[in-house]
Amino acid sequence: MSLLLPWAVLSVILLISCLLSIILIFRQRRLNEIKNDFVSNMTHELKTPVSTISLAAQMLGDPAVSKTAETLKYYTRVIVDETKRLSFHIEKVLQMSTFERGNGNLKLTETDVNELLNMILDNFWVKVHAKHGQLRTEIQATDPFVLVDETHFTNVLYNLMDNAVKYTPTNLVLTVKTWNEKGNLCISIQDNGVGIKKEYQKRIFDKFFRVPTGNVHNVKGFGLGLAYVKQIVDAHHGTIKVESEVNIGTKFIITLPTLKNN
Ligand code: ADP
């Protein structure tokens, strides 16, 4: 009996280490898959606008191509639009690394979120309009003052609104609201798009996670936007939650302590 006991303990230890190795191998494999997906997405997203810009520039420089006012306008617009698309993608990748490189430091200033949102929406409605969508606002928080890093927090709001546009294929209605609740300021950004299945809702804030495309959507991206959003909201001691239903839409709600409550 006394001889059997050390063997039993040894077998259990061996079994546990085997199991741990298997888990590690699977995790490593999953990480490699995620990394490869990211690189191929990123390459695709950057290559497409670059080749379109290069083609348009070649057309402009080609003496054989007629240069009417209309064609000149067309190629110039292609170059401007594609350059914007390119910088949008680069910006998305840089946002997170800028925050991480700065060791998560924030430059907090007293900010009126109602004012900030109205300013952002002044520029953003163009994107909604381009999709023949509607913008509805109820920016009604009576105490809108919070301590935020304006650069990062503006990126957060843009990321959520960009996603609303990206993941609503038709008849977009973007609804933006602010209100106060239990000494906090709440902001909601809601769309009527493809929605997110329950099983994926917890994972969308993970770095590089994208809802598997399949028949859900075929929108390209890097799976970094929401991970950055969550990092920034956490760094402001706030919370973010998602409410979503497939084919009905998605609502993100951010809650931040108001200045009085800090
Ligand atoms: P990306 O959009 O680059 O894939 P994000 O981190 O912004 O990365 O989003 C992660 C995933 O969450 C997206 O791939 C998408 O599947 C899902 N998602 C995010 N926002 C929405 C939304 N408003 N509606 C539906 N799905 C969304």
PDB file of C-alpha atoms and ligand atoms in Angstrom:
ATOM      1  CA  MET A   1       0.000   0.000   0.000  1.00  0.00           C
ATOM      2  CA  SER A   2       2.783   2.411   1.048  1.00  0.00           C
ATOM      3  CA  LEU A   3       4.621   1.561  -2.247  1.00  0.00           C
ATOM      4  CA  LEU A   4       1.537   2.104  -4.398  1.00  0.00           C
ATOM      5  CA  LEU A   5       0.878   5.639  -3.119  1.00  0.00           C
ATOM      6  CA  PRO A   6       3.943   7.378  -4.682  1.00  0.00           C
ATOM      7  CA  TRP A   7       3.145   5.666  -8.018  1.00  0.00           C
ATOM      8  CA  ALA A   8      -0.420   6.885  -7.912  1.00  0.00           C
ATOM      9  CA  VAL A   9       0.755  10.447  -7.148  1.00  0.00           C
ATOM     10  CA  LEU A  10       3.327  10.237  -9.970  1.00  0.00           C
ATOM     11  CA  SER A  11       0.698   9.011 -12.442  1.00  0.00           C
ATOM     12  CA  VAL A  12      -1.658  11.865 -11.542  1.00  0.00           C
ATOM     13  CA  ILE A  13       1.175  14.397 -11.962  1.00  0.00           C
ATOM     14  CA  LEU A  14       2.081  12.859 -15.344  1.00  0.00           C
ATOM     15  CA  LEU A  15      -1.537  12.924 -16.469  1.00  0.00           C
ATOM     16  CA  ILE A  16      -1.964  16.578 -15.455  1.00  0.00           C
ATOM     17  CA  SER A  17       1.253  17.618 -17.245  1.00  0.00           C
ATOM     18  CA  CYS A  18       0.136  15.742 -20.388  1.00  0.00           C
ATOM     19  CA  LEU A  19      -3.212  17.552 -20.289  1.00  0.00           C
ATOM     20  CA  LEU A  20      -1.503  20.926 -19.758  1.00  0.00           C
ATOM     21  CA  SER A  21       0.835  20.297 -22.718  1.00  0.00           C
ATOM     22  CA  ILE A  22      -2.124  19.433 -24.952  1.00  0.00           C
ATOM     23  CA  ILE A  23      -3.947  22.633 -23.886  1.00  0.00           C
ATOM     24  CA  LEU A  24      -0.777  24.684 -24.540  1.00  0.00           C
ATOM     25  CA  ILE A  25      -0.322  23.147 -28.004  1.00  0.00           C
ATOM     26  CA  PHE A  26      -3.950  23.952 -28.922  1.00  0.00           C
ATOM     27  CA  ARG A  27      -3.636  27.518 -27.593  1.00  0.00           C
ATOM     28  CA  GLN A  28      -0.429  28.052 -29.550  1.00  0.00           C
ATOM     29  CA  ARG A  29      -2.084  26.726 -32.691  1.00  0.00           C
ATOM     30  CA  ARG A  30      -5.090  29.043 -32.183  1.00  0.00           C
ATOM     31  CA  LEU A  31      -2.750  32.025 -31.618  1.00  0.00           C
ATOM     32  CA  ASN A  32      -0.901  31.213 -34.847  1.00  0.00           C
ATOM     33  CA  GLU A  33      -4.204  31.017 -36.732  1.00  0.00           C
ATOM     34  CA  ILE A  34      -5.271  34.392 -35.288  1.00  0.00           C
ATOM     35  CA  LYS A  35      -1.886  35.923 -36.205  1.00  0.00           C
ATOM     36  CA  ASN A  36      -2.036  34.564 -39.769  1.00  0.00           C
ATOM     37  CA  ASP A  37      -5.626  35.814 -40.203  1.00  0.00           C
ATOM     38  CA  PHE A  38      -4.582  39.242 -38.972  1.00  0.00           C
ATOM     39  CA  VAL A  39      -1.609  39.455 -41.342  1.00  0.00           C
ATOM     40  CA  SER A  40      -3.657  38.310 -44.336  1.00  0.00           C
ATOM     41  CA  ASN A  41      -6.539  40.696 -43.503  1.00  0.00           C
ATOM     42  CA  MET A  42      -4.122  43.537 -42.968  1.00  0.00           C
ATOM     43  CA  THR A  43      -2.275  42.834 -46.231  1.00  0.00           C
ATOM     44  CA  HIS A  44      -5.536  42.689 -48.137  1.00  0.00           C
ATOM     45  CA  GLU A  45      -6.891  45.868 -46.554  1.00  0.00           C
ATOM     46  CA  LEU A  46      -3.720  47.827 -47.297  1.00  0.00           C
ATOM     47  CA  LYS A  47      -3.000  46.375 -50.716  1.00  0.00           C
ATOM     48  CA  THR A  48      -6.427  47.124 -52.213  1.00  0.00           C
ATOM     49  CA  PRO A  49      -6.380  50.929 -51.773  1.00  0.00           C
ATOM     50  CA  VAL A  50      -2.683  51.117 -52.726  1.00  0.00           C
ATOM     51  CA  SER A  51      -3.262  49.331 -56.038  1.00  0.00           C
ATOM     52  CA  THR A  52      -6.363  51.433 -56.792  1.00  0.00           C
ATOM     53  CA  ILE A  53      -4.446  54.666 -56.080  1.00  0.00           C
ATOM     54  CA  SER A  54      -1.574  53.506 -58.270  1.00  0.00           C
ATOM     55  CA  LEU A  55      -3.945  52.611 -61.116  1.00  0.00           C
ATOM     56  CA  ALA A  56      -5.726  55.987 -60.932  1.00  0.00           C
ATOM     57  CA  ALA A  57      -2.370  57.830 -60.858  1.00  0.00           C
ATOM     58  CA  GLN A  58      -1.197  55.832 -63.919  1.00  0.00           C
ATOM     59  CA  MET A  59      -4.382  56.789 -65.790  1.00  0.00           C
ATOM     60  CA  LEU A  60      -3.804  60.463 -64.965  1.00  0.00           C
ATOM     61  CA  GLY A  61      -0.235  60.238 -66.268  1.00  0.00           C
ATOM     62  CA  ASP A  62      -1.099  58.220 -69.405  1.00  0.00           C
ATOM     63  CA  PRO A  63      -1.127  60.458 -72.517  1.00  0.00           C
ATOM     64  CA  ALA A  64      -3.404  57.940 -74.260  1.00  0.00           C
ATOM     65  CA  VAL A  65      -6.179  58.508 -71.681  1.00  0.00           C
ATOM     66  CA  SER A  66      -8.406  61.465 -72.539  1.00  0.00           C
ATOM     67  CA  LYS A  67      -8.383  64.159 -69.841  1.00  0.00           C
ATOM     68  CA  THR A  68     -11.859  65.657 -69.838  1.00  0.00           C
ATOM     69  CA  ALA A  69     -12.939  67.603 -66.771  1.00  0.00           C
ATOM     70  CA  GLU A  70     -15.076  64.611 -65.863  1.00  0.00           C
ATOM     71  CA  THR A  71     -12.321  61.944 -66.018  1.00  0.00           C
ATOM     72  CA  LEU A  72      -9.929  64.247 -64.121  1.00  0.00           C
ATOM     73  CA  LYS A  73     -12.556  64.706 -61.417  1.00  0.00           C
ATOM     74  CA  TYR A  74     -13.228  60.968 -61.318  1.00  0.00           C
ATOM     75  CA  TYR A  75      -9.575  59.852 -60.928  1.00  0.00           C
ATOM     76  CA  THR A  76      -8.858  62.588 -58.386  1.00  0.00           C
ATOM     77  CA  ARG A  77     -11.856  61.468 -56.336  1.00  0.00           C
ATOM     78  CA  VAL A  78     -10.699  57.832 -56.463  1.00  0.00           C
ATOM     79  CA  ILE A  79      -7.261  58.868 -55.187  1.00  0.00           C
ATOM     80  CA  VAL A  80      -8.704  61.022 -52.383  1.00  0.00           C
ATOM     81  CA  ASP A  81     -11.225  58.335 -51.279  1.00  0.00           C
ATOM     82  CA  GLU A  82      -8.709  55.497 -51.346  1.00  0.00           C
ATOM     83  CA  THR A  83      -6.106  57.562 -49.476  1.00  0.00           C
ATOM     84  CA  LYS A  84      -8.740  58.173 -46.800  1.00  0.00           C
ATOM     85  CA  ARG A  85      -9.465  54.424 -46.637  1.00  0.00           C
ATOM     86  CA  LEU A  86      -5.766  53.694 -46.306  1.00  0.00           C
ATOM     87  CA  SER A  87      -5.225  56.180 -43.503  1.00  0.00           C
ATOM     88  CA  PHE A  88      -8.350  54.898 -41.740  1.00  0.00           C
ATOM     89  CA  HIS A  89      -6.841  51.372 -41.620  1.00  0.00           C
ATOM     90  CA  ILE A  90      -3.418  52.593 -40.528  1.00  0.00           C
ATOM     91  CA  GLU A  91      -5.034  54.737 -37.840  1.00  0.00           C
ATOM     92  CA  LYS A  92      -6.989  51.694 -36.507  1.00  0.00           C
ATOM     93  CA  VAL A  93      -3.795  49.684 -36.062  1.00  0.00           C
ATOM     94  CA  LEU A  94      -1.907  52.615 -34.556  1.00  0.00           C
ATOM     95  CA  GLN A  95      -4.576  53.606 -31.999  1.00  0.00           C
ATOM     96  CA  MET A  96      -3.952  50.653 -29.753  1.00  0.00           C
ATOM     97  CA  SER A  97      -0.176  50.674 -30.028  1.00  0.00           C
ATOM     98  CA  THR A  98      -0.112  54.423 -29.231  1.00  0.00           C
ATOM     99  CA  PHE A  99      -2.026  53.737 -26.016  1.00  0.00           C
ATOM    100  CA  GLU A 100       0.065  50.682 -25.098  1.00  0.00           C
ATOM    101  CA  ARG A 101       3.356  52.445 -25.918  1.00  0.00           C
ATOM    102  CA  GLY A 102       2.334  55.269 -23.598  1.00  0.00           C
ATOM    103  CA  ASN A 103       1.995  52.631 -20.822  1.00  0.00           C
ATOM    104  CA  GLY A 104      -1.718  53.241 -20.749  1.00  0.00           C
ATOM    105  CA  ASN A 105      -1.247  56.852 -19.650  1.00  0.00           C
ATOM    106  CA  LEU A 106      -4.169  59.168 -20.236  1.00  0.00           C
ATOM    107  CA  LYS A 107      -4.226  62.966 -20.510  1.00  0.00           C
ATOM    108  CA  LEU A 108      -7.411  63.577 -18.576  1.00  0.00           C
ATOM    109  CA  THR A 109      -9.312  66.827 -19.025  1.00  0.00           C
ATOM    110  CA  GLU A 110     -12.725  67.979 -17.879  1.00  0.00           C
ATOM    111  CA  THR A 111     -14.973  67.332 -20.882  1.00  0.00           C
ATOM    112  CA  ASP A 112     -18.600  68.010 -21.751  1.00  0.00           C
ATOM    113  CA  VAL A 113     -19.483  64.723 -23.509  1.00  0.00           C
ATOM    114  CA  ASN A 114     -22.679  66.189 -25.008  1.00  0.00           C
ATOM    115  CA  GLU A 115     -20.568  68.849 -26.698  1.00  0.00           C
ATOM    116  CA  LEU A 116     -17.906  66.332 -27.789  1.00  0.00           C
ATOM    117  CA  LEU A 117     -20.544  64.015 -29.294  1.00  0.00           C
ATOM    118  CA  ASN A 118     -22.290  66.857 -31.134  1.00  0.00           C
ATOM    119  CA  MET A 119     -18.929  67.875 -32.600  1.00  0.00           C
ATOM    120  CA  ILE A 120     -18.146  64.293 -33.695  1.00  0.00           C
ATOM    121  CA  LEU A 121     -21.626  63.826 -35.169  1.00  0.00           C
ATOM    122  CA  ASP A 122     -21.241  67.052 -37.141  1.00  0.00           C
ATOM    123  CA  ASN A 123     -18.510  65.277 -39.116  1.00  0.00           C
ATOM    124  CA  PHE A 124     -19.867  61.772 -38.887  1.00  0.00           C
ATOM    125  CA  TRP A 125     -23.313  62.343 -40.377  1.00  0.00           C
ATOM    126  CA  VAL A 126     -21.604  62.519 -43.813  1.00  0.00           C
ATOM    127  CA  LYS A 127     -20.801  58.796 -43.488  1.00  0.00           C
ATOM    128  CA  VAL A 128     -24.401  58.025 -42.517  1.00  0.00           C
ATOM    129  CA  HIS A 129     -25.664  60.180 -45.381  1.00  0.00           C
ATOM    130  CA  ALA A 130     -23.331  58.398 -47.842  1.00  0.00           C
ATOM    131  CA  LYS A 131     -25.117  55.172 -46.883  1.00  0.00           C
ATOM    132  CA  HIS A 132     -28.530  56.837 -47.295  1.00  0.00           C
ATOM    133  CA  GLY A 133     -28.996  56.279 -43.578  1.00  0.00           C
ATOM    134  CA  GLN A 134     -30.633  58.245 -40.789  1.00  0.00           C
ATOM    135  CA  LEU A 135     -29.059  59.719 -37.694  1.00  0.00           C
ATOM    136  CA  ARG A 136     -31.210  60.015 -34.556  1.00  0.00           C
ATOM    137  CA  THR A 137     -29.893  61.733 -31.461  1.00  0.00           C
ATOM    138  CA  GLU A 138     -31.066  62.190 -27.894  1.00  0.00           C
ATOM    139  CA  ILE A 139     -28.041  63.856 -26.356  1.00  0.00           C
ATOM    140  CA  GLN A 140     -29.805  64.795 -23.147  1.00  0.00           C
ATOM    141  CA  ALA A 141     -27.520  64.095 -20.172  1.00  0.00           C
ATOM    142  CA  THR A 142     -28.130  66.944 -17.748  1.00  0.00           C
ATOM    143  CA  ASP A 143     -24.722  66.419 -16.136  1.00  0.00           C
ATOM    144  CA  PRO A 144     -22.414  65.656 -19.105  1.00  0.00           C
ATOM    145  CA  PHE A 145     -19.087  66.480 -17.411  1.00  0.00           C
ATOM    146  CA  VAL A 146     -16.524  63.678 -17.138  1.00  0.00           C
ATOM    147  CA  LEU A 147     -12.746  63.383 -16.945  1.00  0.00           C
ATOM    148  CA  VAL A 148     -11.555  61.917 -20.235  1.00  0.00           C
ATOM    149  CA  ASP A 149      -8.580  61.773 -22.529  1.00  0.00           C
ATOM    150  CA  GLU A 150     -10.204  63.542 -25.467  1.00  0.00           C
ATOM    151  CA  THR A 151      -8.054  61.931 -28.175  1.00  0.00           C
ATOM    152  CA  HIS A 152      -8.604  58.354 -27.030  1.00  0.00           C
ATOM    153  CA  PHE A 153     -12.232  58.877 -26.065  1.00  0.00           C
ATOM    154  CA  THR A 154     -13.011  60.470 -29.426  1.00  0.00           C
ATOM    155  CA  ASN A 155     -11.447  57.391 -31.090  1.00  0.00           C
ATOM    156  CA  VAL A 156     -13.711  55.166 -28.959  1.00  0.00           C
ATOM    157  CA  LEU A 157     -16.855  56.957 -30.133  1.00  0.00           C
ATOM    158  CA  TYR A 158     -15.705  56.949 -33.757  1.00  0.00           C
ATOM    159  CA  ASN A 159     -14.872  53.205 -33.597  1.00  0.00           C
ATOM    160  CA  LEU A 160     -18.354  52.350 -32.309  1.00  0.00           C
ATOM    161  CA  MET A 161     -20.059  54.537 -34.899  1.00  0.00           C
ATOM    162  CA  ASP A 162     -17.827  53.228 -37.705  1.00  0.00           C
ATOM    163  CA  ASN A 163     -18.818  49.680 -36.736  1.00  0.00           C
ATOM    164  CA  ALA A 164     -22.509  50.643 -36.714  1.00  0.00           C
ATOM    165  CA  VAL A 165     -22.139  51.846 -40.321  1.00  0.00           C
ATOM    166  CA  LYS A 166     -19.922  48.892 -41.323  1.00  0.00           C
ATOM    167  CA  TYR A 167     -22.219  46.211 -39.946  1.00  0.00           C
ATOM    168  CA  THR A 168     -25.530  47.667 -41.163  1.00  0.00           C
ATOM    169  CA  PRO A 169     -25.815  46.749 -44.814  1.00  0.00           C
ATOM    170  CA  THR A 170     -29.038  48.651 -45.662  1.00  0.00           C
ATOM    171  CA  ASN A 171     -31.442  51.281 -44.282  1.00  0.00           C
ATOM    172  CA  LEU A 172     -29.072  52.329 -41.508  1.00  0.00           C
ATOM    173  CA  VAL A 173     -30.589  54.093 -38.524  1.00  0.00           C
ATOM    174  CA  LEU A 174     -27.823  55.204 -36.150  1.00  0.00           C
ATOM    175  CA  THR A 175     -29.142  56.269 -32.754  1.00  0.00           C
ATOM    176  CA  VAL A 176     -26.898  58.098 -30.302  1.00  0.00           C
ATOM    177  CA  LYS A 177     -28.047  58.972 -26.786  1.00  0.00           C
ATOM    178  CA  THR A 178     -26.614  60.313 -23.540  1.00  0.00           C
ATOM    179  CA  TRP A 179     -28.304  60.356 -20.130  1.00  0.00           C
ATOM    180  CA  ASN A 180     -27.452  60.242 -16.422  1.00  0.00           C
ATOM    181  CA  GLU A 181     -27.999  57.277 -14.131  1.00  0.00           C
ATOM    182  CA  LYS A 182     -26.911  56.789 -10.505  1.00  0.00           C
ATOM    183  CA  GLY A 183     -24.246  59.497 -10.656  1.00  0.00           C
ATOM    184  CA  ASN A 184     -22.866  58.177 -13.930  1.00  0.00           C
ATOM    185  CA  LEU A 185     -22.946  59.410 -17.483  1.00  0.00           C
ATOM    186  CA  CYS A 186     -24.234  56.869 -20.019  1.00  0.00           C
ATOM    187  CA  ILE A 187     -23.705  56.934 -23.770  1.00  0.00           C
ATOM    188  CA  SER A 188     -25.417  54.528 -26.157  1.00  0.00           C
ATOM    189  CA  ILE A 189     -24.641  53.924 -29.814  1.00  0.00           C
ATOM    190  CA  GLN A 190     -27.199  51.754 -31.559  1.00  0.00           C
ATOM    191  CA  ASP A 191     -27.645  50.388 -35.054  1.00  0.00           C
ATOM    192  CA  ASN A 192     -30.154  48.195 -36.868  1.00  0.00           C
ATOM    193  CA  GLY A 193     -27.587  45.968 -38.568  1.00  0.00           C
ATOM    194  CA  VAL A 194     -26.567  42.321 -38.687  1.00  0.00           C
ATOM    195  CA  GLY A 195     -26.376  41.927 -34.897  1.00  0.00           C
ATOM    196  CA  ILE A 196     -24.078  39.571 -32.959  1.00  0.00           C
ATOM    197  CA  LYS A 197     -24.976  36.033 -31.855  1.00  0.00           C
ATOM    198  CA  LYS A 198     -25.118  35.575 -28.047  1.00  0.00           C
ATOM    199  CA  GLU A 199     -22.226  33.085 -28.104  1.00  0.00           C
ATOM    200  CA  TYR A 200     -19.887  35.710 -29.624  1.00  0.00           C
ATOM    201  CA  GLN A 201     -20.931  38.721 -27.562  1.00  0.00           C
ATOM    202  CA  LYS A 202     -18.398  38.061 -24.769  1.00  0.00           C
ATOM    203  CA  ARG A 203     -15.535  37.573 -27.213  1.00  0.00           C
ATOM    204  CA  ILE A 204     -15.916  40.663 -29.396  1.00  0.00           C
ATOM    205  CA  PHE A 205     -13.764  42.685 -26.978  1.00  0.00           C
ATOM    206  CA  ASP A 206     -10.838  40.238 -27.324  1.00  0.00           C
ATOM    207  CA  LYS A 207      -7.872  41.378 -29.401  1.00  0.00           C
ATOM    208  CA  PHE A 208      -8.079  40.054 -32.984  1.00  0.00           C
ATOM    209  CA  PHE A 209     -11.470  38.397 -32.449  1.00  0.00           C
ATOM    210  CA  ARG A 210     -13.881  38.726 -35.378  1.00  0.00           C
ATOM    211  CA  VAL A 211     -17.248  37.028 -35.618  1.00  0.00           C
ATOM    212  CA  PRO A 212     -16.601  34.216 -38.116  1.00  0.00           C
ATOM    213  CA  THR A 213     -17.785  35.659 -41.432  1.00  0.00           C
ATOM    214  CA  GLY A 214     -19.673  32.737 -42.996  1.00  0.00           C
ATOM    215  CA  ASN A 215     -23.077  34.040 -43.968  1.00  0.00           C
ATOM    216  CA  VAL A 216     -23.132  36.663 -41.200  1.00  0.00           C
ATOM    217  CA  HIS A 217     -21.221  39.393 -43.017  1.00  0.00           C
ATOM    218  CA  ASN A 218     -18.264  39.796 -45.292  1.00  0.00           C
ATOM    219  CA  VAL A 219     -16.921  43.070 -43.955  1.00  0.00           C
ATOM    220  CA  LYS A 220     -13.151  43.197 -43.633  1.00  0.00           C
ATOM    221  CA  GLY A 221     -11.429  44.315 -40.468  1.00  0.00           C
ATOM    222  CA  PHE A 222      -8.666  43.508 -38.005  1.00  0.00           C
ATOM    223  CA  GLY A 223     -10.599  42.696 -34.846  1.00  0.00           C
ATOM    224  CA  LEU A 224      -8.754  45.448 -32.976  1.00  0.00           C
ATOM    225  CA  GLY A 225     -11.354  48.214 -32.722  1.00  0.00           C
ATOM    226  CA  LEU A 226     -13.435  46.872 -29.835  1.00  0.00           C
ATOM    227  CA  ALA A 227     -10.384  45.597 -27.907  1.00  0.00           C
ATOM    228  CA  TYR A 228      -9.058  49.169 -28.022  1.00  0.00           C
ATOM    229  CA  VAL A 229     -12.484  50.574 -27.053  1.00  0.00           C
ATOM    230  CA  LYS A 230     -12.618  48.289 -23.997  1.00  0.00           C
ATOM    231  CA  GLN A 231      -9.031  49.139 -22.971  1.00  0.00           C
ATOM    232  CA  ILE A 232      -9.789  52.862 -23.094  1.00  0.00           C
ATOM    233  CA  VAL A 233     -13.130  52.605 -21.273  1.00  0.00           C
ATOM    234  CA  ASP A 234     -11.481  50.446 -18.549  1.00  0.00           C
ATOM    235  CA  ALA A 235      -8.654  52.966 -18.208  1.00  0.00           C
ATOM    236  CA  HIS A 236     -11.330  55.637 -17.520  1.00  0.00           C
ATOM    237  CA  HIS A 237     -12.845  53.413 -14.773  1.00  0.00           C
ATOM    238  CA  GLY A 238     -15.934  53.015 -16.917  1.00  0.00           C
ATOM    239  CA  THR A 239     -17.856  50.021 -18.241  1.00  0.00           C
ATOM    240  CA  ILE A 240     -19.032  48.973 -21.667  1.00  0.00           C
ATOM    241  CA  LYS A 241     -21.736  46.464 -22.422  1.00  0.00           C
ATOM    242  CA  VAL A 242     -23.339  45.160 -25.570  1.00  0.00           C
ATOM    243  CA  GLU A 243     -26.969  44.304 -26.269  1.00  0.00           C
ATOM    244  CA  SER A 244     -27.514  42.654 -29.609  1.00  0.00           C
ATOM    245  CA  GLU A 245     -29.867  40.488 -31.589  1.00  0.00           C
ATOM    246  CA  VAL A 246     -29.106  38.898 -34.930  1.00  0.00           C
ATOM    247  CA  ASN A 247     -30.716  40.807 -37.813  1.00  0.00           C
ATOM    248  CA  ILE A 248     -32.251  43.329 -35.399  1.00  0.00           C
ATOM    249  CA  GLY A 249     -29.187  45.332 -34.415  1.00  0.00           C
ATOM    250  CA  THR A 250     -26.598  46.154 -31.801  1.00  0.00           C
ATOM    251  CA  LYS A 251     -26.380  48.667 -28.982  1.00  0.00           C
ATOM    252  CA  PHE A 252     -23.184  49.524 -27.087  1.00  0.00           C
ATOM    253  CA  ILE A 253     -23.617  51.313 -23.757  1.00  0.00           C
ATOM    254  CA  ILE A 254     -20.693  53.089 -22.092  1.00  0.00           C
ATOM    255  CA  THR A 255     -20.982  54.223 -18.484  1.00  0.00           C
ATOM    256  CA  LEU A 256     -18.498  56.688 -16.980  1.00  0.00           C
ATOM    257  CA  PRO A 257     -18.383  58.265 -13.531  1.00  0.00           C
ATOM    258  CA  THR A 258     -19.322  61.948 -13.768  1.00  0.00           C
ATOM    259  CA  LEU A 259     -16.913  64.560 -12.498  1.00  0.00           C
ATOM    260  CA  LYS A 260     -18.983  65.051  -9.316  1.00  0.00           C
ATOM    261  CA  ASN A 261     -18.784  61.307  -8.691  1.00  0.00           C
ATOM    262  CA  ASN A 262     -15.014  60.947  -9.243  1.00  0.00           C
TER     263      ASN A 262
HETATM  264  P1  ADP B   1     -13.379  44.645 -36.846  1.00  0.00           P
HETATM  265  O1  ADP B   1     -14.613  45.435 -37.108  1.00  0.00           O
HETATM  266  O2  ADP B   1     -12.152  45.262 -37.402  1.00  0.00           O
HETATM  267  O3  ADP B   1     -13.529  43.206 -37.186  1.00  0.00           O
HETATM  268  P2  ADP B   1     -13.857  45.119 -34.006  1.00  0.00           P
HETATM  269  O4  ADP B   1     -12.967  44.810 -32.851  1.00  0.00           O
HETATM  270  O5  ADP B   1     -14.303  46.526 -34.163  1.00  0.00           O
HETATM  271  O6  ADP B   1     -13.076  44.624 -35.276  1.00  0.00           O
HETATM  272  O7  ADP B   1     -15.131  44.195 -33.890  1.00  0.00           O
HETATM  273  C1  ADP B   1     -14.995  42.810 -33.586  1.00  0.00           C
HETATM  274  C2  ADP B   1     -16.150  42.020 -34.205  1.00  0.00           C
HETATM  275  O8  ADP B   1     -17.369  42.357 -33.538  1.00  0.00           O
HETATM  276  C3  ADP B   1     -16.372  42.368 -35.670  1.00  0.00           C
HETATM  277  O9  ADP B   1     -15.606  41.532 -36.508  1.00  0.00           O
HETATM  278  C4  ADP B   1     -17.859  42.117 -35.843  1.00  0.00           C
HETATM  279  O10 ADP B   1     -18.083  40.769 -36.161  1.00  0.00           O
HETATM  280  C5  ADP B   1     -18.444  42.376 -34.465  1.00  0.00           C
HETATM  281  N1  ADP B   1     -19.075  43.725 -34.381  1.00  0.00           N
HETATM  282  C6  ADP B   1     -18.547  44.858 -33.885  1.00  0.00           C
HETATM  283  N2  ADP B   1     -19.420  45.878 -33.927  1.00  0.00           N
HETATM  284  C7  ADP B   1     -20.550  45.374 -34.482  1.00  0.00           C
HETATM  285  C8  ADP B   1     -21.840  45.920 -34.806  1.00  0.00           C
HETATM  286  N3  ADP B   1     -22.153  47.190 -34.548  1.00  0.00           N
HETATM  287  N4  ADP B   1     -22.745  45.082 -35.361  1.00  0.00           N
HETATM  288  C9  ADP B   1     -22.470  43.776 -35.610  1.00  0.00           C
HETATM  289  N5  ADP B   1     -21.270  43.201 -35.328  1.00  0.00           N
HETATM  290  C10 ADP B   1     -20.334  43.983 -34.773  1.00  0.00           C
END
